[in-house]
XYZ file of C-alpha atoms in Angstrom:
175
model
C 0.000 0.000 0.000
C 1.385 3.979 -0.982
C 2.758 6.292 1.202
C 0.707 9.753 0.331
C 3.353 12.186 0.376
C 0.650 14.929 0.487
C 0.016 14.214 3.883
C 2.375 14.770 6.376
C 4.837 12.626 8.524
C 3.646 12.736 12.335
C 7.207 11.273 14.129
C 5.924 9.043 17.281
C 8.080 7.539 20.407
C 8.521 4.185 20.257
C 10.430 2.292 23.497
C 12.606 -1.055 22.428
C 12.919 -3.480 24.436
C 15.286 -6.326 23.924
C 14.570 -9.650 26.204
C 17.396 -11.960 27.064
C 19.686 -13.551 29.137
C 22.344 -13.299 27.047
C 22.854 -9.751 25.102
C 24.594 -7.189 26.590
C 24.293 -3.161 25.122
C 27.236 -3.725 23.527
C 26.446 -6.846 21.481
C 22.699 -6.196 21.170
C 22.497 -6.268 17.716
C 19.063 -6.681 17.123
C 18.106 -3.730 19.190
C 20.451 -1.615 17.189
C 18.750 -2.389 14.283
C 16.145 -1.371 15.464
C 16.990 1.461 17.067
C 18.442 2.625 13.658
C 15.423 2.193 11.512
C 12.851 3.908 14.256
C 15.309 6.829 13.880
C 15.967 6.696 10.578
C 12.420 6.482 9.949
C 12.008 9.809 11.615
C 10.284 8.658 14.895
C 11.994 8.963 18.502
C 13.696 6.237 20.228
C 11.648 7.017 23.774
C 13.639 4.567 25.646
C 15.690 1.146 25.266
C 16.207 -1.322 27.819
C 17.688 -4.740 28.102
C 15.463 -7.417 30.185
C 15.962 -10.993 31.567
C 13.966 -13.652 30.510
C 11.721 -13.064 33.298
C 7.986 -12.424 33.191
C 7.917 -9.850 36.423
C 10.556 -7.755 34.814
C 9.037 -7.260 31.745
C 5.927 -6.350 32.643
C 7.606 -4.073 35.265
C 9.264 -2.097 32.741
C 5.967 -2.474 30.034
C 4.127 -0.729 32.855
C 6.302 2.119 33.610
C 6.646 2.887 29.841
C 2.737 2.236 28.707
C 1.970 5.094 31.768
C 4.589 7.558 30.216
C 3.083 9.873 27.941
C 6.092 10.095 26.103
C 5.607 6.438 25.099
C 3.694 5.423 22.184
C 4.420 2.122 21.199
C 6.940 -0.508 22.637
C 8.590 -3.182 20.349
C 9.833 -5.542 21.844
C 12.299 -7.840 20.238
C 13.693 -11.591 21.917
C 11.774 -14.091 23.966
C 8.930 -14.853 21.433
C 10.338 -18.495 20.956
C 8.937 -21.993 22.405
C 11.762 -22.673 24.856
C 10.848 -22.525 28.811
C 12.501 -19.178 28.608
C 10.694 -17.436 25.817
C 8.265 -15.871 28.057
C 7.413 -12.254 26.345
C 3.810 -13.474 24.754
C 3.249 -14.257 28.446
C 4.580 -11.064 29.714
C 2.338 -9.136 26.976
C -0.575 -11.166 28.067
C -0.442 -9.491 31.798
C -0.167 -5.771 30.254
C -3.012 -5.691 27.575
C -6.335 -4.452 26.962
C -6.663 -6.091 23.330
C -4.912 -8.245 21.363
C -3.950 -7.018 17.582
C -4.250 -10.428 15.910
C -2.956 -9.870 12.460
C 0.686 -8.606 13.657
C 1.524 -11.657 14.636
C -0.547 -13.522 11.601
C 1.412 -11.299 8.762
C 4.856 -11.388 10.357
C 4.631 -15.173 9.678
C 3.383 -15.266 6.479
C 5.853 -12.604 5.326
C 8.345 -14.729 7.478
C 7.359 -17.891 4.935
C 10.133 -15.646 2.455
C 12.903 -16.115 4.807
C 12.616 -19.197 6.820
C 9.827 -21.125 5.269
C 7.840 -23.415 7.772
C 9.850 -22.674 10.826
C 8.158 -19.166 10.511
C 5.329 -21.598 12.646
C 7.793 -21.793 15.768
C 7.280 -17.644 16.287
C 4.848 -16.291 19.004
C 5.262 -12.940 17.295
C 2.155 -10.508 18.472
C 0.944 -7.326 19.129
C -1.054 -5.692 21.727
C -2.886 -2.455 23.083
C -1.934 -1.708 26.533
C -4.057 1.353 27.689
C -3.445 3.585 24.649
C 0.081 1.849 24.179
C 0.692 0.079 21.400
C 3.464 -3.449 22.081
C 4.571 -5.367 19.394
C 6.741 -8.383 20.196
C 9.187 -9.684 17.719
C 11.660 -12.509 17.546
C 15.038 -12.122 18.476
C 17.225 -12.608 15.677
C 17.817 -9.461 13.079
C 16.881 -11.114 10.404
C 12.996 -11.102 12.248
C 13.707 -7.690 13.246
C 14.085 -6.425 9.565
C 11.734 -8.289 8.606
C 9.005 -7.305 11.177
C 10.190 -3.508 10.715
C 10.685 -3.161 6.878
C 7.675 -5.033 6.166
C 4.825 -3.876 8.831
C 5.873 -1.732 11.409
C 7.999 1.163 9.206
C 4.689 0.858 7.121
C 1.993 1.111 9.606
C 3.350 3.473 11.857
C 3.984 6.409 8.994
C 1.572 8.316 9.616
C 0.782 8.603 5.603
C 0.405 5.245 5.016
C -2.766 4.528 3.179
C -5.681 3.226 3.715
C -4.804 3.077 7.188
C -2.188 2.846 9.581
C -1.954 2.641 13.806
C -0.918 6.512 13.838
C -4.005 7.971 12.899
C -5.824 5.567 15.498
C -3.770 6.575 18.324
C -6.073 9.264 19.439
C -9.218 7.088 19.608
C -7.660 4.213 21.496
C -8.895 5.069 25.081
C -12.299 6.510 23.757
C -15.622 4.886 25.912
C-alpha cells in the first residue's frame, strides 16, 4: 500500500525493548537495528532497555513505559520463541487491553520468504496496553528487519494509506 506524500509525517516515540539472558548493550544487535530504523524512519527512540527472561521484569518495565506519555508504542524484540525461557507473549498477556491479531498472523506469512515453515515456531504478536501500542518480535535481526521493513515502518507512517496505527492513536482510550 502507498505512502501519500501529500500528507504529512507525524514522528511518534517508540520504546525497544530487547529480552534476554544473554545480550549485553554492547552486542545487542538486534536492538540496534532497530533502534536505527525507528530513527531513521524519523520517529523517537523514547527509551531502550535490556530485560531478563523473566515475566515480572518485563511487565515491570511495560508498565512504567505504557503510563509515560512520552511512550507510544513498545517493540519488543527476543523471547517470542517456544523454549521454557521465551516468556514475552506471556509477559504481553499481563499488560493488555486487546490483542492485535494480524501482527503476529502477517509477520509469519511474510516470514514464509525467509525461513519457510519454521516461521510456525514464532509467538510474534501485538497488543494495546491502555493507549500503548506493544509489538513483540523474535530475536534474531533477520525477524527484526523483517518485522520492521515489512509492517511496522509501514503502519506506523503516519501517511500510510488506507490506514495505519498513527491515525488511530487518538481514539484508542475513547468509551
Amino acid at each position: 500500500m502507498p505512502i501519500d506524500e501529500s500528507r504529512a509525517f507525524k514522528p511518534i516515540n517508540i520504546a525497544v525493548l530487547t529480552v534476554s539472558d544473554t545480550r549485553t548493550q554492547a552486542d545487542d544487535t538486534s536492538g540496534n537495528i532497530l533502534a536505527e530504523r525507528i530513527e531513521g524512519a524519523g520517529h523517537n527512540v523514547a527509551a531502550r532497555e535490556i530485560r531478563r527472561d523473566d515475566v515480572a521484569a518485563i511487565v515491570d518495565l511495560l508498565e512504567n513505559w505504557i503510563a509515560e506519555d512520552a511512550v507510544d508504542a513498545v517493540i519488543v524484540t527476543g523471547g517470542t520463541g517456544l523454549t521454557g525461557r521465551d516468556v514475552t507473549p506471556e509477559a504481553l498477556d499481563r499488560v493488555k487491553t486487546k490483542d492485535i491479531p494480524g501482527f503476529g498472523e502477517y509477520f509469519r506469512y511474510i516470514s514464509i520468504a525467509s525461513i519457510g515453515t519454521s516461521t510456525i515456531q514464532s509467538r510474534a504478536c501485538a497488543v494495546l496496553a491502555k493507549g500503548t501500542y506493544i509489538f513483540a518480535l523474535p530475536g534474531s535481526n533477520g525477524a527484526v528487519k523483517d518485522g520492521w521493513d515489512q509492517i511496522l515502518s509501514l503502519q506506523l507512517d503516519s501517511r500510510h494509506r488506507p490506514c495505519n496505527f498513527v491515525e488511530l492513536m487518538p481514539r484508542l482510550q475513547e468509551r
